[in-house]
Coordinates of C-alpha atoms and ligand atoms in Angstrom, one line a residue:
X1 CA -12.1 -30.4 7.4
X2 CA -12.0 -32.3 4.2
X3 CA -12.4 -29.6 0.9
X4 CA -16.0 -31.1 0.0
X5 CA -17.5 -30.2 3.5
X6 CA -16.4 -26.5 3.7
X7 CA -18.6 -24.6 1.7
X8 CA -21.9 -26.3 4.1
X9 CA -19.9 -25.0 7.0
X10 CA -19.3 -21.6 5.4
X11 CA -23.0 -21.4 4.6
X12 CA -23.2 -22.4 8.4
X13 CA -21.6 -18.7 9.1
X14 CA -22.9 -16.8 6.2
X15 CA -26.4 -18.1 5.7
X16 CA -28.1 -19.8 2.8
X17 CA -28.1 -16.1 0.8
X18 CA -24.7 -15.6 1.6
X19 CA -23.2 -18.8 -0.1
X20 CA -22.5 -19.4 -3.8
X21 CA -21.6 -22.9 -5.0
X22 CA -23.1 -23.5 -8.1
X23 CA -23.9 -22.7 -12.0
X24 CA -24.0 -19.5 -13.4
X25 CA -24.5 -17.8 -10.3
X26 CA -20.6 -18.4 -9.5
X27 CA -20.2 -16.2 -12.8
X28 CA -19.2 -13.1 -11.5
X29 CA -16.6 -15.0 -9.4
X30 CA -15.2 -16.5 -12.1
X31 CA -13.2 -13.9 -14.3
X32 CA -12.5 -9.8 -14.0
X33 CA -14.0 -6.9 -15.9
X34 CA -12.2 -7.2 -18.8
X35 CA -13.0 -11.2 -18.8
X36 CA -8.7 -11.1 -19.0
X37 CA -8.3 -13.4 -15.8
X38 CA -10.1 -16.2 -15.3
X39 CA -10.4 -18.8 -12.7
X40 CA -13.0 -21.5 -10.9
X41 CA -13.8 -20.9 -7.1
X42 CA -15.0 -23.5 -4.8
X43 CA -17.2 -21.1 -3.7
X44 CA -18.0 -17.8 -3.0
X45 CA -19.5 -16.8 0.4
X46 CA -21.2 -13.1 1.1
X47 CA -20.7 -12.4 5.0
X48 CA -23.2 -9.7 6.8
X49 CA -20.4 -8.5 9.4
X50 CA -17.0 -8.6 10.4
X51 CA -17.8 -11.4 12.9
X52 CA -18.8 -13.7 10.2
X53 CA -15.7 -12.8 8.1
X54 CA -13.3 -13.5 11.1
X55 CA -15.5 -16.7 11.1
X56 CA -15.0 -17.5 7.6
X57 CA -11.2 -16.3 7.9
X58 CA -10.9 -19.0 10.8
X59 CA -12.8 -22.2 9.3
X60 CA -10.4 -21.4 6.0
X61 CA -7.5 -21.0 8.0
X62 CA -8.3 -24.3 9.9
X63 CA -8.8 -26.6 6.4
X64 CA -5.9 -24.9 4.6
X65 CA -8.0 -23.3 2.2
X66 CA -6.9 -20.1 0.5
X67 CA -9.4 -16.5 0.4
X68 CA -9.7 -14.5 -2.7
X69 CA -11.5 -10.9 -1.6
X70 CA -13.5 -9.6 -3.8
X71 CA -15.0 -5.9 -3.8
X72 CA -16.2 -3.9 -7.1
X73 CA -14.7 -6.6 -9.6
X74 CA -13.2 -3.4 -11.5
X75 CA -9.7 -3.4 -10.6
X76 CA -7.6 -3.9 -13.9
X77 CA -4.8 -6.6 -12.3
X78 CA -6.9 -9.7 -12.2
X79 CA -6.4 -9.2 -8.0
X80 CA -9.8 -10.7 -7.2
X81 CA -9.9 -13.5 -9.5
X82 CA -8.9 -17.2 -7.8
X83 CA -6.8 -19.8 -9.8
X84 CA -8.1 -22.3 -11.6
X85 CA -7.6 -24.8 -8.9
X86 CA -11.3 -25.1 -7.8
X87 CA -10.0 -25.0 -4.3
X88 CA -10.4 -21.3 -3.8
X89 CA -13.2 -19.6 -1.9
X90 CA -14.1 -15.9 -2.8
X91 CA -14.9 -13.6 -0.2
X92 CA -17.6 -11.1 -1.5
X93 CA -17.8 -7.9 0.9
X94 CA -20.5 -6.8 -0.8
X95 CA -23.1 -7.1 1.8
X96 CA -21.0 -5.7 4.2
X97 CA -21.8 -1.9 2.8
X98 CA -23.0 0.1 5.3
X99 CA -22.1 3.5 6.2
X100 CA -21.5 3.8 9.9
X101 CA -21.0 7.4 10.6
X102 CA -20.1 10.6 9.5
X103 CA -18.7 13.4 11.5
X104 CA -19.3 16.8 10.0
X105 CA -17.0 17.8 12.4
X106 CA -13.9 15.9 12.4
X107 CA -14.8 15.6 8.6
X108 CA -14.0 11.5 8.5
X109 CA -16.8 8.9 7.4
X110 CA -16.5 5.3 8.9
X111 CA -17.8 2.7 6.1
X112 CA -17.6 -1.0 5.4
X113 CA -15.8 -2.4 3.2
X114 CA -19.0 -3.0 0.6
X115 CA -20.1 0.0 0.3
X116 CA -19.7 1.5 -3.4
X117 CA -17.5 4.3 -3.5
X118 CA -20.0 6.4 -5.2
X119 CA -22.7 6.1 -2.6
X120 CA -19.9 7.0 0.1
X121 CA -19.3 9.9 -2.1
X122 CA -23.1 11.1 -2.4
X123 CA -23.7 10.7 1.4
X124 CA -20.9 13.0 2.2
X125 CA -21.9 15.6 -0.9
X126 CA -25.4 15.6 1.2
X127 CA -23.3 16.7 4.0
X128 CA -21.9 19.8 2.6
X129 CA -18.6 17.4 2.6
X130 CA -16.2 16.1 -0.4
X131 CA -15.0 12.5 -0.1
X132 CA -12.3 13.4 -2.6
X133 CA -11.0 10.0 -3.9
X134 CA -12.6 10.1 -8.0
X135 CA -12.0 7.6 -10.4
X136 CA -13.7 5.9 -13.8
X137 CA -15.7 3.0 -12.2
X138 CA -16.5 4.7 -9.0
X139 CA -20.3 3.3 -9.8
X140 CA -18.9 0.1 -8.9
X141 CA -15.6 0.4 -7.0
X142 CA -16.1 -0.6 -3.1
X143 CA -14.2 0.9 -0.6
X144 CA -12.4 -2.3 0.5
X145 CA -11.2 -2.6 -3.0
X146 CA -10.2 1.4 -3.2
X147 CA -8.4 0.6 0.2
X148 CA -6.6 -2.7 -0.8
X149 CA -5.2 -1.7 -3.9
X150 CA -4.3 2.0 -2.8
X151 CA -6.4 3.8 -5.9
X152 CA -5.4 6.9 -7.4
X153 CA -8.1 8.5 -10.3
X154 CA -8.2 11.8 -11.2
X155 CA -8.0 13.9 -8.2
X156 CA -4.4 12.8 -6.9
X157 CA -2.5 16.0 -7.8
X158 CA -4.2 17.8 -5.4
X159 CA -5.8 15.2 -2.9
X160 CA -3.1 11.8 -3.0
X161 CA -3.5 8.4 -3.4
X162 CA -6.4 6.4 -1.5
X163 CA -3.4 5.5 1.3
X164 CA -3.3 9.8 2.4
X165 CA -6.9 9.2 3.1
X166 CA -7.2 6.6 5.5
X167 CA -7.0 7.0 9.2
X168 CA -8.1 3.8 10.1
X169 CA -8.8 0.8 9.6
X170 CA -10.6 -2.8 10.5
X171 CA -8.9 -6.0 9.5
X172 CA -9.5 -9.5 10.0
X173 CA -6.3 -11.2 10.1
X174 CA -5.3 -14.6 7.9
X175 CA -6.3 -16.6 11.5
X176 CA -9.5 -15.0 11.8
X177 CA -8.4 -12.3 14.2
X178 CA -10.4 -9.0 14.2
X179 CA -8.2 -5.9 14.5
X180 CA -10.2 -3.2 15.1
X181 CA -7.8 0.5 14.5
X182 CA -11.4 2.6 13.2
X183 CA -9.3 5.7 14.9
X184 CA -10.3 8.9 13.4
X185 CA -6.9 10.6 14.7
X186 CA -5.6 12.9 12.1
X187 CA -2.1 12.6 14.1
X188 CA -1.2 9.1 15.8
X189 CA 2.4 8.2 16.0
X190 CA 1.4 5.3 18.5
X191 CA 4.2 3.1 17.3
X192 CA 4.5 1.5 14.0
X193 CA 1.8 2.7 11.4
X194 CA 0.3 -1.0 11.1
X195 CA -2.2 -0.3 8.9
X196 CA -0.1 0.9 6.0
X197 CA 0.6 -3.2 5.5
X198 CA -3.0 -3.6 4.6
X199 CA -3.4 -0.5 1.8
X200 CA -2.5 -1.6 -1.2
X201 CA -1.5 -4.8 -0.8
X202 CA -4.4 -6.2 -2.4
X203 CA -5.9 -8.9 0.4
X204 CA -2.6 -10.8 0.5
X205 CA -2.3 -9.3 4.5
X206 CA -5.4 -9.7 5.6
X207 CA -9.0 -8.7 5.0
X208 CA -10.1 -5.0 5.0
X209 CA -13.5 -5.1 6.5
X210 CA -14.5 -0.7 7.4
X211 CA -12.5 2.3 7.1
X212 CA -12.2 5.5 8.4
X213 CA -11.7 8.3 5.5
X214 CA -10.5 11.3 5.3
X215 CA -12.7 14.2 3.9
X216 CA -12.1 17.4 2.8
X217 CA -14.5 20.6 2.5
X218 CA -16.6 20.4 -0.7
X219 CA -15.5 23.4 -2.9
X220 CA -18.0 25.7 -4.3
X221 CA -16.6 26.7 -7.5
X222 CA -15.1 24.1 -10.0
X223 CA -14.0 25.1 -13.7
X224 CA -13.4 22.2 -15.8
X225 CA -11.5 22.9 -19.4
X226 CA -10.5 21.0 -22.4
X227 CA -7.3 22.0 -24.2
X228 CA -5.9 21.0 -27.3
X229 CA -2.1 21.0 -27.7
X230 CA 0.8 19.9 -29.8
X231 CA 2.7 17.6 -28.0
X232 CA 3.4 16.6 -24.4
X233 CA 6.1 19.1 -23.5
X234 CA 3.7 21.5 -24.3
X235 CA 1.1 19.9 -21.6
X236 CA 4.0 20.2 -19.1
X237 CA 4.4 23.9 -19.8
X238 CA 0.4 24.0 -19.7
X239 CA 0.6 22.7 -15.9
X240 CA 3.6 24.5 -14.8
X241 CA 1.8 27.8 -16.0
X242 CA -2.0 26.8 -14.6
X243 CA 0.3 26.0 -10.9
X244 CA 1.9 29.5 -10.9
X245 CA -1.7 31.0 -11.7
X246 CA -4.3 28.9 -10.0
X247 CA -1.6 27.0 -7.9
X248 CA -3.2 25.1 -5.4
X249 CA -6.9 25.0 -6.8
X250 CA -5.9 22.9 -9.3
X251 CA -7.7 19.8 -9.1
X252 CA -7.1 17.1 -12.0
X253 CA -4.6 17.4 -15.0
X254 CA -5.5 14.8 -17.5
X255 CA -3.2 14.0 -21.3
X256 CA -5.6 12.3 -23.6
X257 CA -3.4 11.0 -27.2
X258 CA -6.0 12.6 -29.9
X259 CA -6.0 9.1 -31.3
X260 CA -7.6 8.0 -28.1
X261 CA -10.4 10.6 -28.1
X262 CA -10.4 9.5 -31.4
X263 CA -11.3 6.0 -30.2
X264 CA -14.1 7.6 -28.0
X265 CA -15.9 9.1 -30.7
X266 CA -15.8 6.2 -33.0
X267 CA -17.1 3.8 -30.5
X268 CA -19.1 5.7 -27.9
X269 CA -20.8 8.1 -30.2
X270 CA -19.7 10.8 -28.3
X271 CA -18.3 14.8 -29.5
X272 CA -15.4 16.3 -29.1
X273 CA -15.9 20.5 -28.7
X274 CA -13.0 21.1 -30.6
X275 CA -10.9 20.0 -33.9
X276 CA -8.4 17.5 -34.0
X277 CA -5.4 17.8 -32.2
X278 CA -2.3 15.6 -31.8
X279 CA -3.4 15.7 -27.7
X280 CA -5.2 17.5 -25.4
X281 CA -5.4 18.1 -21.7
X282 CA -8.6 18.2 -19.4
X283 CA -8.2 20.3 -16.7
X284 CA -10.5 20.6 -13.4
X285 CA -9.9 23.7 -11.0
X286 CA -12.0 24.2 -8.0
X287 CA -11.9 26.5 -4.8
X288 CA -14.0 27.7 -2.2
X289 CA -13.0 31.0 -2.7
X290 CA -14.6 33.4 -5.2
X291 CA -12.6 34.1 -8.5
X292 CA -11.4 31.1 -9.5
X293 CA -13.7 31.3 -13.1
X294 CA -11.9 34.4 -13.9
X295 CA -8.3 33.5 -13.0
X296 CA -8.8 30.1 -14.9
X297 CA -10.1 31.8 -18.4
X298 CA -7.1 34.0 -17.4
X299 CA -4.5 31.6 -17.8
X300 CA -6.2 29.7 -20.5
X301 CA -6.2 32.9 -22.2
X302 CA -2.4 33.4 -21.1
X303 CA -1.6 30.1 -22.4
X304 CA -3.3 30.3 -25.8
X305 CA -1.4 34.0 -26.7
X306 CA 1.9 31.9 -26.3
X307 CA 0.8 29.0 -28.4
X308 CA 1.2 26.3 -25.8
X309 CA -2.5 25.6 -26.3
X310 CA -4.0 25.9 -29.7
X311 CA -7.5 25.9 -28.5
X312 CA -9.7 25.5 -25.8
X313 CA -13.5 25.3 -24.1
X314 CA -14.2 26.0 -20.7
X315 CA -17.3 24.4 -19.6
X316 CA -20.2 26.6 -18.6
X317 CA -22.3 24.3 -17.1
X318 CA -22.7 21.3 -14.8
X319 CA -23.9 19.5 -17.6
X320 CA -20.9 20.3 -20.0
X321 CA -18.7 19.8 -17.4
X322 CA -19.6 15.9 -17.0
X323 CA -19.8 16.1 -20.9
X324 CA -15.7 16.9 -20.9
X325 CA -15.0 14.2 -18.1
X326 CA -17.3 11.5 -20.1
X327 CA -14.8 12.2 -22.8
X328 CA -12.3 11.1 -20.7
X329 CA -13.7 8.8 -19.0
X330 CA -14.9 6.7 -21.5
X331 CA -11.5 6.1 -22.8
X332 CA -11.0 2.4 -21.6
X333 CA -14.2 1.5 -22.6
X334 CA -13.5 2.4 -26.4
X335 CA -10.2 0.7 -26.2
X336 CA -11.7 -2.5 -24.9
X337 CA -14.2 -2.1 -27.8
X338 CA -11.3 -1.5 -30.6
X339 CA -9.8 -5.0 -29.9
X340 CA -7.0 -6.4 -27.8
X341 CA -5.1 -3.9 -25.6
X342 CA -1.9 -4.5 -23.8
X343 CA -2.1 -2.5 -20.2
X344 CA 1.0 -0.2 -18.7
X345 CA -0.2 1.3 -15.8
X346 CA 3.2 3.4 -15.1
X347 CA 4.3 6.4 -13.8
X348 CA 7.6 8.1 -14.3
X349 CA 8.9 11.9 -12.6
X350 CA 6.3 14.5 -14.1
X351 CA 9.5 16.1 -15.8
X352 CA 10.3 13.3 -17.8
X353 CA 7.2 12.4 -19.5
X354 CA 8.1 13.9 -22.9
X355 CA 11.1 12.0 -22.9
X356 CA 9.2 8.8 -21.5
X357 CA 7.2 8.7 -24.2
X358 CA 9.6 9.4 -26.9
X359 CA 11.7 6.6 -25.8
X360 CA 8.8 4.1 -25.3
X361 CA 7.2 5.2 -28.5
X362 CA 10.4 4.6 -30.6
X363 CA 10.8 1.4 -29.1
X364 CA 8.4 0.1 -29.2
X365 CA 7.0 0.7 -32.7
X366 CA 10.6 -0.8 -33.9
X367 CA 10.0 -4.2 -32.3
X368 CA 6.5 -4.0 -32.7
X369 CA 5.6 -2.0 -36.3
X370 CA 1.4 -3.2 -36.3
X371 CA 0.6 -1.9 -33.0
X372 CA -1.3 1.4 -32.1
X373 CA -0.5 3.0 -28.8
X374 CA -3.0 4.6 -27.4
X375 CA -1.3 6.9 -24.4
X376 CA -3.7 8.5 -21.9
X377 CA -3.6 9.0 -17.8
X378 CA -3.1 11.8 -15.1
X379 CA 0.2 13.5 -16.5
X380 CA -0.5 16.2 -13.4
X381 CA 0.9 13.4 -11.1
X382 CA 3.5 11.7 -13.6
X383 CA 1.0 8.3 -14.4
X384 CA 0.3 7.9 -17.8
X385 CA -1.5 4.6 -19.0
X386 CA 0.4 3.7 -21.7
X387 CA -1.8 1.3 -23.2
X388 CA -1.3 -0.5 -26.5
X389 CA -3.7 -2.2 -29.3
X390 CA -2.2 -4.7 -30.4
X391 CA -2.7 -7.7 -32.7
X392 CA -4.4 -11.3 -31.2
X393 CA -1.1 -12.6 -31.9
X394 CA 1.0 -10.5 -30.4
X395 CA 3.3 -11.6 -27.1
X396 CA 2.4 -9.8 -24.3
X397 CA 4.5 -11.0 -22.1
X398 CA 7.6 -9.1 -24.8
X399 CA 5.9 -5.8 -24.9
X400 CA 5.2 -5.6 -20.7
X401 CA 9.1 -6.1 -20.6
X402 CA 10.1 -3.9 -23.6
X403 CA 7.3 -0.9 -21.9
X404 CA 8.6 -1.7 -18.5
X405 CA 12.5 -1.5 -18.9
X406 CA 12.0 2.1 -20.4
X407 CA 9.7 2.9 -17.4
X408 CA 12.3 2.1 -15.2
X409 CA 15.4 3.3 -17.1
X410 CA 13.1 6.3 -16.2
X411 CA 13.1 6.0 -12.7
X412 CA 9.4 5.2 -12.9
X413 CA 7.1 2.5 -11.6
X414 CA 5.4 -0.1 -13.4
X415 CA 2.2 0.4 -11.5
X416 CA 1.3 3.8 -10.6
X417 CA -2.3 2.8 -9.3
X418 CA -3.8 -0.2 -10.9
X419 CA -1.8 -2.5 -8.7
X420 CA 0.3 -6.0 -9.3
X421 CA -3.0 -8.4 -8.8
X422 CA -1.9 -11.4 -11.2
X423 CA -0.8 -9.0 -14.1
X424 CA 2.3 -8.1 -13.0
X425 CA 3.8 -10.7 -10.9
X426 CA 6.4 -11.8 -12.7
X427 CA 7.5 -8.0 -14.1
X428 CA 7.5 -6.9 -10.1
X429 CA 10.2 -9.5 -9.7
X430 CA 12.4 -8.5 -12.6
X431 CA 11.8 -4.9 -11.9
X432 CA 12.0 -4.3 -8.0
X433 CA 15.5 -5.1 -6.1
X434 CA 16.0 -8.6 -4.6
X435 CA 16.0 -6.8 -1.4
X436 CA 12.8 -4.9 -1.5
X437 CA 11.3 -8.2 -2.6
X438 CA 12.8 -10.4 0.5
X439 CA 11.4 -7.6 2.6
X440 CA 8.1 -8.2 1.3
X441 CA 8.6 -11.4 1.4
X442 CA 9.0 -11.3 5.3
X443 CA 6.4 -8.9 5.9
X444 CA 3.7 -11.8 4.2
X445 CA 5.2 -15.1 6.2
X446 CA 4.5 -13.0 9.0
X447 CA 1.2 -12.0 8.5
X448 CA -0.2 -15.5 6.7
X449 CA 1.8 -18.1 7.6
X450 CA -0.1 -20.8 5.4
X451 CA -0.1 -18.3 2.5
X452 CA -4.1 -18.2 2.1
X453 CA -4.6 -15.0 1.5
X454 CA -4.9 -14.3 -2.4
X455 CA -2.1 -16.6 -3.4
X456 CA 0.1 -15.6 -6.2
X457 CA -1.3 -11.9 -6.5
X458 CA 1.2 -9.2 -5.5
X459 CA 4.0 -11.7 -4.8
X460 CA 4.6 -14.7 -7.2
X461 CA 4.5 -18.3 -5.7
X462 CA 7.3 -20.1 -4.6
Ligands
LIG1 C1 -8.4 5.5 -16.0 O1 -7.6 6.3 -15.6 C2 -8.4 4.1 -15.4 O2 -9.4 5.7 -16.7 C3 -8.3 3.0 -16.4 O3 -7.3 4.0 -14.5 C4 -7.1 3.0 -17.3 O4 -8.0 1.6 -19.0 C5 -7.0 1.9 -18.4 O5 -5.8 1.5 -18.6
LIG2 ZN1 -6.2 5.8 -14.2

């Protein structure tokens, strides 16, 4: 089918609502959150059900066209954006958001790929259950996005990565093929683990269309402190004292730089509850068991006598509790707000973050002397986000590789959560071993053939 005909036969599938071809209402399509990535899609199409996806996958397959899925938009790695080509079509899942059961029982929810994370999350909270994957754009994040790009967020010390989550899923295959695994088997060693290809890989395997999660029993007591401390090894000492107390009710471990809260109260208006610091760490407990309150102020206590905290609020209400995660929260919006920012999305053994940082710090403040770095993330499970502001002339492309080779001289990753998308390409393939990259390599020519699904993200083009 020629290029100029497809989109009338996609509308064909998806209805007249469910195609986009023109004007502003391609916007959305066009470029990421940050408005970092940009691109011009032939068009986007919205299908209604898995059926009309395979559909869609099929009559692209057939004309050589190439699928960019699109969830929530708010992924960080320009993953759903197309190319500039014009020759692109987007796949929104958005209509696809239903939630198609819960079992109370066998604690899983089964949900499309549209739905919004946070509505999955309040219609398992309404079930006396936790759907414990939490992260800073959960108001917009879908789970087909959470699934494809394997998301982390806050909660990862104690609950893992999206991937630890999933016990099944649906995928429609490059050709249009419909693979339906929605098991809801805690334990299924039926041969090779097939659905681990399509988490995190970011739609270049094929098309996550429902899910089965993993839930977990919804605590009943949550404590949620802010501490201020000196320096990093100091939050290390902080988190190795708060395991041996409240071990395994810890719940999130965030680092926060001082100059990034800093950031946050210039630009969002908002308070901190105590004095400057050099950096601070939030900290969330919670536990179904009675006691935790006092055990917490007991080690905060604990940790204040020795002077590895210098002070500290523990919230005392549900209201100051979401007051102290705002804080954090908020952080990526200021720094969008203060000007251009360079993204490291790393991670590096929980040990060596002091060190990490020293090193990176040093370096790069010597190469690049009018930058401000502005270092925040989930020290509890070693990924920092090692972000820099950084003048509108400065090379980006020099400072990724400058960030990167520390992270690795580390033993460290250079993505902990936010994925490759179109960001890191080229900095995966200097960075990962030729063989680990042929493997991949493999793994995608078998899967799409005609390399349609989201060219050039994940895996630069040959
Ligand atoms: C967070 O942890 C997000 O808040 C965004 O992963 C991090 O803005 C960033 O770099
Ligand atoms: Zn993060």
């Amino acid at each position: 089918m020629r290029l100029d005909a497809l989109p009338a036969a996609l509308g064909q599938v998806v209805g007249n609502r469910g195609l986009v071809t023109d004007g502003s209402d391609l916007d959305p399509y066009r470029h990421d959150w940050r408005h970092m990535f940009k691109g011009r899609p032939l068009c986007a199409v919205l299908p209604r059900n898995t059926r009309e996806v395979a559909e869609v996958m099929q009559l692209c397959a057939a004309s050589g066209v190439a699928v960019v899925p699109h969830g929530g938009n708010t992924g960080l790695s320009g993953g759903a954006t197309p190319d500039e080509s014009g020759q692109q079509v987007v796949l929104s899942l958005a209509r696809m958001n239903a939630i198609r059961d819960i079992d109370v029982i066998g604690e899983t929810i089964e949900v499309e790929a549209g739905c919004v994370l946070q509505t999955a999350q309040e219609a398992v909270d309404e079930k006396g259950l936790l759907l414990p994957i939490t992260l800073a754009a959960e108001g917009s994040a879908r789970i087909g996005g959470i699934v494809s790009t394997n998301a982390g967020g806050t909660n990862v010390l104690r609950y893992g990565m999206a991937r630890s989550r999933i016990l099944g899923l649906e995928v429609v295959t490059a050709d249009g093929q419909v693979i339906n695994g929605l098991r809801r088997l805690r334990k299924d060693n039926a041969g090779y683990d097939w659905k681990q290809w399509f988490i995190g890989s970011e739609g270049t395997l094929g098309i996550v269309t429902a899910a089965v999660l993993q839930l977990a029993p919804k605590p009943r007591h949550r404590v949620t402190a802010l501490l201020a401390i000196p320096s990093p090894a100091d939050a290390l000492q902080v988190l190795c004292a708060a395991r041996n107390a409240i071990g395994e009710t810890l719940t999130g471990f965030e680092l926060m730089a001082g100059s990034a809260l800093e950031l946050v109260t210039r630009h969002q208006h908002l308070k901190v509850p105590l004095g400057a610091s050099a950096w601070y760490v939030l900290l969330e407990a919670s536990s179904s068991l009675p006691g935790l309150r006092d055990a917490t102020e007991a080690f905060l206590g604990d940790v204040l006598e020795r002077e590895i905290a210098t002070d500290g609020v523990v919230a005392e209400s549900e209201r100051q509790e979401a007051d102290l995660w705002t804080l954090r929260e908020s952080i990526t919006e200021a720094e969008g707000r203060e000007g251009r920012s360079v993204k490291h999305d790393v991670s590096v053994p929980i040990s060596s973050i002091p060190d990490f940082l020293k090193t990176a710090d040093e370096a790069v403040m010597r190469s690049f002397p009018d930058v401000r770095i502005n270092t925040f993330g989930h020290a509890g499970d070693g990924n920092l986000h090692y972000n820099v502001i950084v003048p509108t002339y400065l090379d980006a492309a020099a400072l990724n590789q400058l960030v990167h080779d520390v992270v690795v001289s580390f033993g460290g990753s250079i993505s902990a959560e936010h994925g490759i998308g179109q960001y890191r390409v080229n900095e995966l393939e200097r960075c990962r071993a030729s063989v680990e990259l042929a493997i991949a390599r493999r793994i995608k020519d078998a899967l799409d053939p005609q390399n349609l699904l989201n060219p050039g993200k994940v895996l630069a083009l040959r």
